Amino acid sequence: MTDVLAVADHRRGDLRDVSYEIITAGRELADETGGDLHLAVISGTVDDFADKLNREGVDAIHTVDHGEEFNHDVYAQAVTQLYDELAPQFIVTPNSVNGLDYAPAVANELDLPIVTDTVDLEADGETLIATREMYGGKVETTTQLEGDAVVTIRGAEWPAAEGTGDAAIEAFDADIDEDAIGSTVTGFEEVGGGDVDISEAELLVSVGRGIEEEENLEMIRDLADALDATLSSSRPIVDNGWLPKNRQVGQSGKVVTPDVYIAIGISGAVQHVAGMKGSDTIVAINTDPNAPIMDIADYAIVDDLFDVVPELIDEFQ
Amino acid sequence: MKILVTVKEVATVEDEFEIEGTEIAGQYLGADLNEWDDYAIEEAVQLQEDGIADEVVAVTIGPEDCEQTIRQALAKGADRAVRVWDDALEDVDLLDVNAKTEILSAVIEAEEPDLVLSGVQAGDDSFGATGVSVAEEIGFQWGAVVNHLEHDLEDGVASVRRELEGGVEELTDIELPAVLTIQTGINEPRYASLRGIRQAQRKELNVQTLDDIGVDESTIETELELTEMYEPESESDATVWEGSADETAGELGELLRDKGVAQ
Ligand SMILES: Cc1cc2nc3c(=O)[nH]c(=O)nc-3n(C[C@H](O)[C@H](O)[C@H](O)COP(=O)(O)OP(=O)(O)OC[C@H]3O[C@@H](n4cnc5c(N)ncnc54)[C@H](O)[C@@H]3O)c2cc1C
């Protein structure tokens, strides 16, 4: 009971980056428990996926050939059965939207504790020590538990596994109960097209909840105009209907890589940062000197945006 | 049909704060309705206004202090509320997903709703796992991270959109009864009207102990132990411009000109 079972993520024919990261996380854990790293890849072109996932550190890859796309019931059943067969100490899945759609079900079915969105993992015999954030990234915590567990890992926290492995690739004959499948995926849709493509912009003026009221957005528009920049935002601004979805930067929005990204009243939650960390130069304007955005900012103004932005507009008008 | 909404009062933290042991010192904490639950309540109330739901019940796990928060759900239109609390929960640092699952499942099994709406995650502990775990426990279908729900619920099917990463949405049909975890932006949560707030005072708020809902203390024993809490080591090597707004704006202006992105 020292092995680790990690589960890959894929969508519409492509493995997602986190599938390679989970190999690294799983390998590190398996080194600490002294066990093997098993990888599962479920649905889609599993043999092709297995070849791609056969990187350094993987001991075995179990393919479950069932359906094209993610279905949480298929995943939950397959992973549960793999656990029964392999008896690993830890099941590790991505903390992706799909990971969160089956990992909690697996944990509950197997009567195991679950720790989600971990950014660091350590194992010491029976003990798992997981590092995760609370209060939107304001604090970090370590959580300890004994025995087997389901763990989900945050994307982009572990490096992607590289090299070529010599894992044994085996088809796992999961016994999928079709009657237990109560949901059907009927399609996919891309959202957020429209007038501008913020991912093309060189200069982004990006606004967050610090702006408080829709009326105040006018000031940010003026700034974007004065700078001849493109306007983007964090999620709450779009949720409020103040800007269209195609302006949202982040995990569920757009990934942007401008020369300069000016984050105004944006805290820098992980889902936001996922969309803008590749910006060349990041400038934060925020009253909170400890906001997570400061960790990735190159330049910062710790001040009230309502004081700073008008000055900046003045300078460029 | 009957809809049950799970609601949580979350702790909010001031910009500057201190940590005592594995907790943030009380004077730096505030309390608020969990952002995601606000959208879940709104969705349920809209289903009621659309004539789909006959009853909306809000359920929370929390001490008496959190009644002001659950009353917000009543003020926004939920018909009645259930609050579960027990001395046995008093000293628990971190109520884990399994414990929440046990408690909420017991309430749901007693209430027998057709649809359960919960938030994608709670803003404080952000596990993001309770809704799906509950669904599995009680044998309901489920969908995580739902940002659109068709209100006709035709033939006992919920047609939803699940918001995936990268601006892609998945269209899914889910058989009822089901648990949906609701993502922000699915609707526009209303403010409670003064009338709503007054009415909320008169609505039923049923307080239950673990014993009342038939959950044994031993089954909610939390398996996770919070062992450390600290402020993340700042990895910041940002140049912080000091001075008046005029001066700092000037610095930024200069940078933008240097980089050649603005004139
Ligand atoms: C599944 C999932 C997907 C998500 N996808 C995305 C996504 O794609 N994009 C995204 O952005 N978020 C996303 N989120 C939401 C994310 O977790 C945060 O809630 C969101 O990014 C917070 O936005 P914000 O920084 O604008 O607001 P807040 O976190 O509320 O921060 C506001 C900031 O403004 C500062 N401020 C306040 N007043 C002033 C002032 N007067 N002057 C200067 N500064 C001020 C505050 O100090 C604070 O730092 C997602 C969440 C989930 C669960």
XYZ file of C-alpha atoms and ligand atoms in Angstrom:
633
model
C 0.000 0.000 0.000
C 2.682 2.453 -0.988
C 1.841 3.003 -4.619
C 0.445 6.110 -6.198
C -2.258 6.171 -8.870
C -2.369 9.372 -10.914
C -5.090 10.121 -13.452
C -4.487 12.045 -16.683
C -6.731 14.772 -18.056
C -7.574 15.290 -21.713
C -10.102 17.152 -23.780
C -11.198 16.987 -27.380
C -8.367 14.728 -28.423
C -5.540 16.440 -26.557
C -3.862 15.644 -23.281
C -3.896 18.687 -21.030
C -0.615 20.067 -19.630
C -1.509 19.028 -16.115
C -1.333 15.384 -17.233
C 2.431 15.704 -17.461
C 2.623 17.687 -14.237
C 0.741 14.993 -12.393
C 3.457 12.516 -13.364
C 6.023 14.691 -11.589
C 3.824 15.137 -8.513
C 2.964 11.431 -8.458
C 6.595 10.386 -8.880
C 7.722 12.609 -6.001
C 5.074 11.097 -3.758
C 5.887 7.551 -4.835
C 9.564 8.183 -4.075
C 8.578 9.177 -0.558
C 6.263 6.231 -0.006
C 8.701 3.861 -1.683
C 6.102 2.632 -4.137
C 5.368 2.596 -7.841
C 3.711 5.299 -9.897
C 0.692 4.044 -11.818
C -0.948 6.282 -14.346
C -4.503 5.906 -15.597
C -5.802 7.330 -18.844
C -9.523 6.981 -19.369
C -11.581 7.492 -22.556
C -10.477 8.939 -25.869
C -7.617 7.560 -27.934
C -6.099 5.864 -24.919
C -3.261 4.021 -26.680
C -2.039 7.173 -28.317
C -2.354 9.039 -25.008
C -0.480 6.251 -23.209
C 2.443 6.563 -25.617
C 2.653 10.275 -24.978
C 2.392 9.838 -21.217
C 5.129 7.234 -21.127
C 7.688 9.604 -19.646
C 10.432 9.162 -17.111
C 9.242 8.009 -13.715
C 6.074 6.204 -14.716
C 6.018 2.508 -13.757
C 2.741 1.449 -15.324
C 0.023 2.966 -17.477
C -3.512 1.610 -17.332
C -5.724 2.468 -20.267
C -9.492 2.403 -19.999
C -10.962 2.461 -23.464
C -14.506 3.707 -22.984
C -16.138 6.563 -24.857
C -14.532 9.580 -26.456
C -14.770 12.363 -23.943
C -14.790 12.814 -20.215
C -17.827 11.436 -18.410
C -17.671 11.643 -14.644
C -19.483 8.371 -14.065
C -17.075 6.478 -16.310
C -14.101 8.131 -14.610
C -15.482 7.523 -11.123
C -16.174 3.862 -11.840
C -12.841 3.243 -13.564
C -10.767 4.953 -10.878
C -12.631 3.182 -8.089
C -12.015 -0.168 -9.745
C -8.353 0.650 -10.327
C -8.033 1.466 -6.639
C -9.549 -1.884 -5.722
C -7.186 -3.656 -8.096
C -3.965 -1.774 -7.374
C -4.512 -0.777 -3.740
C -2.479 2.441 -3.967
C -1.983 4.699 -0.976
C -2.868 7.827 -2.908
C -5.071 8.668 -5.854
C -3.887 11.909 -7.442
C -5.999 13.841 -9.945
C -5.776 17.323 -11.424
C -7.728 20.013 -9.621
C -9.284 20.825 -12.974
C -12.957 21.409 -13.589
C -13.220 17.771 -14.613
C -11.064 16.584 -11.722
C -13.497 18.282 -9.378
C -16.347 16.554 -11.211
C -15.227 13.034 -10.249
C -12.493 13.030 -7.567
C -14.893 13.885 -4.715
C -17.202 11.085 -5.848
C -14.326 8.610 -5.883
C -13.243 9.683 -2.398
C -16.740 9.313 -1.042
C -17.357 5.965 -2.730
C -14.087 4.594 -1.352
C -14.594 6.263 2.010
C -11.308 8.116 1.744
C -10.507 11.660 2.815
C -9.974 14.179 0.033
C -7.632 17.184 -0.039
C -8.098 19.457 -3.023
C -6.089 22.102 -4.823
C -2.770 21.186 -3.239
C 0.391 23.072 -4.178
C 2.866 20.819 -2.388
C 2.751 17.242 -1.155
C 4.909 15.270 1.201
C 4.489 11.757 2.478
C 6.064 10.269 5.530
C 5.029 6.658 5.967
C 1.302 6.660 6.625
C 1.156 10.443 6.888
C 0.379 12.815 4.066
C 1.238 16.466 4.491
C -0.501 18.639 1.935
C 0.091 22.331 1.418
C -2.804 24.408 0.194
C -4.089 27.957 0.280
C -7.050 29.371 2.101
C -8.884 32.701 1.993
C -8.156 33.315 -1.666
C -4.393 32.903 -1.301
C -3.976 35.111 1.764
C -2.619 32.233 3.832
C -0.978 28.939 3.158
C -1.733 25.925 5.314
C -0.451 22.449 5.835
C -2.982 19.736 6.371
C -2.119 16.336 7.648
C -3.908 13.040 7.359
C -3.191 9.381 7.928
C -3.657 6.496 5.562
C -5.006 6.391 2.034
C -6.361 9.537 0.430
C -7.544 11.244 -2.726
C -5.549 14.351 -3.571
C -6.103 16.886 -6.325
C -3.211 19.040 -7.492
C -3.231 22.598 -8.741
C -2.037 23.050 -12.306
C 1.339 24.647 -13.086
C 2.740 23.945 -9.601
C 4.828 20.941 -10.572
C 7.030 20.895 -13.666
C 5.923 18.700 -16.537
C 7.594 15.285 -16.652
C 9.989 14.842 -19.518
C 12.077 12.134 -21.138
C 10.915 8.762 -22.341
C 9.821 6.096 -19.934
C 9.599 2.356 -20.091
C 6.289 1.914 -18.348
C 4.265 -1.214 -18.874
C 1.166 -0.163 -20.812
C -1.833 -2.343 -20.067
C -5.475 -2.164 -20.966
C -7.597 -2.186 -17.843
C -10.890 -3.903 -18.365
C -13.113 -1.675 -16.264
C -16.614 -2.963 -15.760
C -18.607 0.167 -16.545
C -22.237 0.025 -15.441
C -24.011 1.950 -18.200
C -27.206 2.179 -16.177
C -25.401 4.217 -13.556
C -24.510 6.877 -16.095
C -26.954 9.696 -15.507
C -25.465 12.466 -17.540
C -24.649 12.916 -21.196
C -22.349 15.438 -22.787
C -24.128 16.823 -25.839
C -21.494 19.239 -27.099
C -18.871 21.877 -26.521
C -18.933 25.543 -27.233
C -16.216 28.167 -27.327
C -17.296 31.352 -25.645
C -15.919 34.835 -25.606
C -15.470 35.645 -29.271
C -16.574 39.064 -30.426
C -15.260 42.527 -31.069
C -11.714 42.387 -29.679
C -9.146 39.724 -29.097
C -7.404 40.679 -25.867
C -4.816 37.960 -26.444
C -3.433 40.034 -29.322
C -2.946 43.234 -27.325
C 0.478 44.694 -26.515
C -0.775 46.800 -23.641
C -3.609 45.666 -21.410
C -5.308 47.824 -18.845
C -7.023 45.248 -16.687
C -9.521 46.048 -13.980
C -10.829 44.047 -11.022
C -13.294 44.218 -8.184
C -11.388 47.116 -6.627
C -13.320 49.362 -9.031
C -16.429 48.782 -6.907
C -19.129 50.278 -9.139
C -19.987 50.042 -12.800
C -19.940 53.853 -13.114
C -16.297 53.881 -12.048
C -15.387 51.735 -15.015
C -15.637 54.887 -17.118
C -12.400 56.068 -15.550
C -10.647 52.863 -16.610
C -12.035 53.230 -20.137
C -10.632 56.746 -20.209
C -7.269 55.377 -19.173
C -7.333 52.700 -21.860
C -8.220 55.376 -24.417
C -5.496 57.722 -23.237
C -2.913 54.961 -23.435
C -4.329 53.512 -26.621
C -4.508 50.231 -24.702
C -6.967 47.341 -24.692
C -9.328 46.934 -21.758
C -9.558 43.580 -19.980
C -10.692 42.452 -16.552
C -10.850 39.838 -13.848
C -13.861 37.616 -13.540
C -16.147 39.546 -11.163
C -16.375 42.420 -13.651
C -17.659 40.009 -16.298
C -19.894 38.170 -13.814
C -21.512 41.521 -13.021
C -22.201 42.040 -16.692
C -20.052 45.202 -16.793
C -17.829 43.843 -19.551
C -18.412 41.041 -22.049
C -16.922 37.601 -21.546
C -14.273 38.125 -24.234
C -12.560 40.620 -21.899
C -12.030 38.120 -19.085
C -8.462 37.112 -18.345
C -7.883 33.812 -16.583
C -8.392 30.115 -16.298
C -11.923 30.232 -17.632
C -11.274 33.293 -19.772
C -8.413 34.187 -22.087
C -4.691 33.670 -21.773
C -2.885 36.906 -22.554
C 0.780 37.720 -23.137
C 1.050 41.483 -23.623
C 4.265 43.492 -23.329
C 2.744 45.252 -20.348
C -0.189 44.145 -18.167
C -1.519 46.738 -15.741
C -3.608 45.016 -13.036
C -5.802 47.621 -11.364
C -7.649 46.516 -8.213
C -7.068 42.844 -8.976
C -5.988 40.560 -6.126
C -4.268 37.978 -8.296
C -6.274 34.853 -7.461
C -4.735 31.721 -8.943
C -7.427 31.431 -11.602
C -6.711 34.961 -12.742
C -2.950 34.561 -12.698
C -3.276 31.460 -14.873
C -4.298 33.785 -17.683
C -1.741 36.582 -17.388
C 1.445 35.308 -15.806
C 3.076 35.091 -19.223
C 2.907 38.866 -19.632
C 6.288 40.440 -20.257
C 5.988 43.156 -17.627
C 3.330 43.160 -14.916
C 2.350 46.312 -13.036
C -0.016 46.127 -10.054
C -2.001 49.021 -8.647
C -3.459 47.805 -5.370
C -4.049 49.109 -1.861
C -3.034 45.776 -0.336
C 0.756 45.352 -0.256
C 0.291 41.627 0.424
C -2.150 40.860 -2.377
C -1.028 37.716 -4.252
C -0.636 39.784 -7.440
C 2.453 41.363 -5.807
C 4.255 38.011 -6.049
C 4.260 38.125 -9.808
C 4.324 41.883 -10.354
C 7.480 43.512 -11.697
C 6.356 46.956 -10.583
C 3.799 47.956 -8.008
C 1.971 51.017 -6.823
C 0.554 50.401 -3.360
C -2.106 53.053 -3.401
C -5.746 53.783 -4.063
C -6.592 53.288 -7.724
C -8.993 56.237 -7.500
C -6.016 58.486 -6.779
C -3.508 56.961 -9.182
C -5.578 56.347 -12.294
C -6.730 59.995 -12.787
C -3.099 61.135 -12.527
C -2.083 58.629 -15.147
C -4.903 59.719 -17.449
C -3.791 63.340 -17.028
C -0.297 62.441 -18.036
C -1.288 60.893 -21.337
C -4.190 63.083 -22.403
C -40.548 20.510 -7.329
C -38.479 21.200 -4.287
C -35.034 22.781 -4.347
C -32.511 22.687 -1.585
C -29.655 25.190 -1.524
C -26.585 24.687 0.612
C -25.353 27.930 2.077
C -22.213 28.734 3.987
C -21.114 31.714 5.977
C -17.474 32.265 5.101
C -14.828 34.142 6.979
C -13.371 37.199 5.270
C -9.916 38.518 6.108
C -8.690 42.097 6.276
C -5.668 43.182 4.231
C -3.453 43.251 7.303
C -3.903 40.437 9.782
C -2.149 38.216 12.297
C -2.145 34.473 12.654
C -2.515 32.741 16.002
C -1.631 29.082 15.803
C -3.626 27.641 12.944
C -6.164 30.455 12.854
C -6.361 34.050 11.799
C -6.816 36.178 14.898
C -10.502 36.923 15.400
C -10.240 40.710 15.214
C -9.144 40.520 11.558
C -12.041 38.353 10.491
C -15.392 39.304 9.109
C -18.260 37.128 7.926
C -20.119 37.017 4.671
C -22.385 34.844 2.604
C -20.193 32.654 0.397
C -19.968 34.336 -3.012
C -20.782 31.149 -4.957
C -23.765 30.317 -2.721
C -25.262 33.718 -3.460
C -25.566 32.674 -7.111
C -26.990 29.293 -6.085
C -29.700 30.988 -4.012
C -30.531 33.318 -6.891
C -30.839 30.420 -9.317
C -33.214 28.600 -6.958
C -35.343 31.694 -6.385
C -35.559 32.305 -10.132
C -36.727 28.712 -10.622
C -39.428 29.433 -8.086
C -40.425 32.656 -9.819
C -40.551 30.767 -13.108
C -43.061 28.399 -11.548
C -40.706 25.411 -11.671
C -39.992 25.140 -7.964
C -42.696 25.149 -5.294
C -40.339 25.321 -2.390
C -36.786 26.513 -1.798
C -35.077 25.375 1.381
C -31.708 26.758 2.470
C -29.444 24.573 4.571
C -26.365 25.589 6.465
C -23.897 24.067 8.881
C -22.875 26.646 11.440
C -23.251 28.122 14.898
C -25.928 30.591 15.951
C -23.725 33.511 14.884
C -24.232 32.621 11.265
C -28.009 33.081 11.381
C -27.666 36.586 9.968
C -26.145 35.008 6.882
C -28.722 32.277 6.438
C -31.398 34.950 6.911
C -29.963 36.596 3.790
C -31.049 33.519 1.849
C -34.524 33.854 3.351
C -34.600 37.573 2.589
C -33.760 36.835 -1.034
C -36.655 34.444 -1.330
C -35.915 31.026 0.166
C -39.012 29.739 1.957
C -37.393 28.303 5.028
C -34.037 27.314 6.393
C -32.362 24.542 8.308
C -29.271 25.146 10.395
C -27.300 22.212 11.709
C -24.974 22.677 14.630
C -23.674 20.653 17.485
C -21.315 21.056 20.405
C -19.293 18.284 18.801
C -18.469 20.657 15.933
C -17.424 23.528 18.166
C -13.726 22.716 18.384
C -13.165 21.473 14.882
C -10.586 23.618 13.057
C -11.446 22.480 9.610
C -14.644 20.647 8.856
C -13.573 18.375 6.025
C -15.496 17.290 2.962
C -16.472 13.946 4.469
C -17.954 15.533 7.566
C -19.906 18.066 5.526
C -21.079 15.257 3.263
C -22.428 13.244 6.194
C -24.334 16.192 7.619
C -25.743 17.616 4.386
C -26.687 14.165 3.097
C -28.709 13.476 6.214
C -30.641 16.713 5.757
C -31.183 16.074 2.059
C -32.420 12.563 2.685
C -34.959 13.918 5.144
C -36.040 16.777 2.848
C -36.141 14.770 -0.393
C -35.571 17.635 -2.820
C -35.539 17.138 -6.601
C -32.639 19.466 -7.102
C -29.805 20.547 -4.854
C -27.839 23.671 -5.697
C -24.560 24.398 -3.992
C -21.704 26.780 -4.690
C -18.681 25.591 -6.666
C -16.505 26.270 -3.633
C -16.390 28.201 -0.387
C -14.266 31.324 -0.438
C -12.478 30.483 2.817
C -11.404 26.820 2.774
C -12.021 26.441 -0.984
C -12.270 22.669 -1.104
C -14.655 22.714 -4.058
C -15.645 19.134 -3.411
C -18.685 18.988 -1.165
C -21.449 19.141 -3.781
C -20.166 16.215 -5.819
C -19.341 14.215 -2.707
C -22.879 14.710 -1.383
C -24.376 13.636 -4.710
C -22.410 10.404 -4.648
C -23.419 9.771 -1.041
C -27.158 10.112 -1.633
C -27.211 8.544 -5.080
C -28.128 11.725 -6.972
C -26.686 12.674 -10.347
C -24.467 15.734 -10.413
C -22.669 18.403 -12.384
C -19.747 20.521 -11.184
C -19.082 24.136 -12.154
C -22.405 24.910 -13.800
C -22.725 28.376 -15.326
C -26.024 27.940 -17.136
C -29.168 25.963 -16.337
C -32.157 25.667 -18.659
C -35.190 26.345 -16.523
C -37.735 24.059 -18.147
C -36.132 20.929 -16.629
C -38.019 19.007 -19.245
C -38.673 15.313 -18.616
C -36.743 15.452 -15.392
C -33.540 16.462 -17.111
C -31.392 19.454 -16.256
C -29.667 20.833 -19.348
C -26.630 22.668 -18.115
C -23.422 24.213 -19.263
C -20.302 23.364 -17.349
C -17.592 25.958 -17.547
C -14.322 24.270 -18.424
C -10.930 25.937 -18.652
C -9.884 28.154 -21.545
C -13.246 29.608 -22.492
C -14.811 26.271 -23.377
C -18.225 25.234 -22.101
C -19.527 21.694 -21.990
C -23.214 21.125 -22.693
C -24.538 18.331 -20.531
C -27.891 16.742 -19.799
C -28.226 15.537 -16.242
C -31.068 13.387 -14.935
C -32.859 14.551 -11.821
C -32.625 14.331 -8.896
C -29.251 15.988 -9.062
C -26.777 18.191 -7.276
C -25.386 21.092 -9.305
C -22.474 23.188 -8.106
C -23.104 26.734 -9.248
C -20.444 28.995 -10.724
C -20.457 32.776 -10.340
C -21.888 34.669 -13.292
C -24.749 32.192 -13.928
C -27.178 34.988 -12.998
C -27.278 38.339 -11.267
C -27.840 37.828 -7.542
C -30.415 40.238 -6.179
C -30.038 42.432 -3.154
C -32.462 41.585 -0.409
C -35.247 44.160 -0.354
C -36.301 45.760 2.911
C -39.562 43.889 2.622
C -37.646 40.657 2.064
C -35.515 41.315 5.107
C -38.600 41.944 7.229
C -40.292 38.818 5.949
C -37.169 36.760 6.569
C -37.514 37.403 10.298
C -40.803 35.541 10.266
C -39.706 32.592 8.151
C -39.002 29.251 9.718
C -35.403 28.587 10.736
C -35.149 25.098 12.038
C -32.109 24.338 14.206
C -30.987 20.729 14.332
C -28.320 18.841 16.218
C -26.435 15.849 14.847
C -28.696 13.684 16.939
C -31.791 15.286 15.406
C -30.663 14.471 11.874
C -29.496 11.013 12.868
C -25.794 11.488 12.325
C -23.475 9.781 14.763
C -20.720 11.992 16.159
C -18.093 9.426 15.259
C -18.918 9.550 11.534
C -18.148 13.238 11.264
C -14.777 12.938 12.914
C -12.589 15.026 10.692
C -9.734 13.143 9.108
C -7.794 16.225 8.103
C -5.792 18.054 10.666
C -4.751 21.623 10.052
C -1.179 21.668 11.316
C 0.171 24.995 10.138
C -1.010 28.332 8.856
C 1.353 31.043 7.697
C 1.516 33.947 5.333
C 3.014 32.692 2.103
C 6.608 33.724 1.804
C 6.521 36.668 -0.488
C 8.310 35.825 -3.662
C 7.842 39.380 -4.701
C 10.786 41.114 -6.262
C 8.578 43.886 -7.538
C 9.928 47.391 -7.663
C 7.490 49.319 -5.501
C 7.211 52.933 -6.557
C 6.869 55.178 -3.548
C 5.440 58.637 -3.314
C 2.278 60.576 -4.038
C -0.200 59.348 -6.628
C 1.176 61.982 -8.943
C 4.712 60.652 -8.548
C 3.883 56.944 -8.839
C 1.700 57.582 -11.874
C 4.664 59.459 -13.334
C 6.919 56.437 -12.789
C 4.420 54.162 -14.482
C 4.041 56.622 -17.336
C 7.777 56.621 -17.838
C 7.886 52.825 -17.861
C 5.157 52.678 -20.507
C 7.076 55.121 -22.690
C 10.336 53.223 -22.154
C 8.681 50.002 -23.199
C 7.318 51.757 -26.228
C 3.716 50.728 -25.517
C 2.383 54.248 -24.954
C 3.305 57.756 -26.014
C -13.491 27.414 -11.382
C -13.125 28.876 -11.269
C -12.717 29.576 -12.386
C -12.358 30.928 -12.307
N -11.917 31.585 -13.425
C -11.479 32.871 -13.321
C -10.956 33.585 -14.454
O -10.891 33.074 -15.574
N -10.525 34.864 -14.259
C -10.568 35.492 -13.051
O -10.153 36.651 -12.961
N -11.078 34.856 -11.979
C -11.546 33.576 -12.085
N -12.071 32.963 -10.978
C -12.345 33.773 -9.777
C -11.137 34.005 -8.903
O -11.018 32.951 -7.980
C -11.293 35.326 -8.115
O -12.506 35.306 -7.407
C -11.256 36.579 -8.990
O -10.163 36.531 -9.879
C -11.141 37.802 -8.097
O -11.186 38.961 -8.890
P -10.564 40.342 -8.384
O -9.103 40.169 -8.157
O -10.988 41.388 -9.329
O -11.348 40.602 -7.025
P -10.867 40.502 -5.521
O -10.212 39.215 -5.250
O -12.035 40.908 -4.717
O -9.720 41.612 -5.420
C -9.928 42.988 -5.478
C -8.582 43.652 -5.230
O -8.740 45.056 -5.349
C -7.997 45.697 -4.358
N -8.625 46.998 -4.133
C -9.832 47.244 -3.558
N -10.075 48.565 -3.564
C -9.021 49.166 -4.159
C -8.696 50.508 -4.473
N -9.526 51.512 -4.182
N -7.522 50.768 -5.079
C -6.665 49.759 -5.391
N -6.924 48.475 -5.129
C -8.093 48.175 -4.522
C -8.046 44.777 -3.173
O -6.945 44.988 -2.314
C -8.007 43.399 -3.843
O -6.682 42.941 -3.952
C -12.436 31.605 -11.057
C -12.861 30.890 -9.932
C -13.200 29.542 -10.020
C -13.621 28.805 -8.787
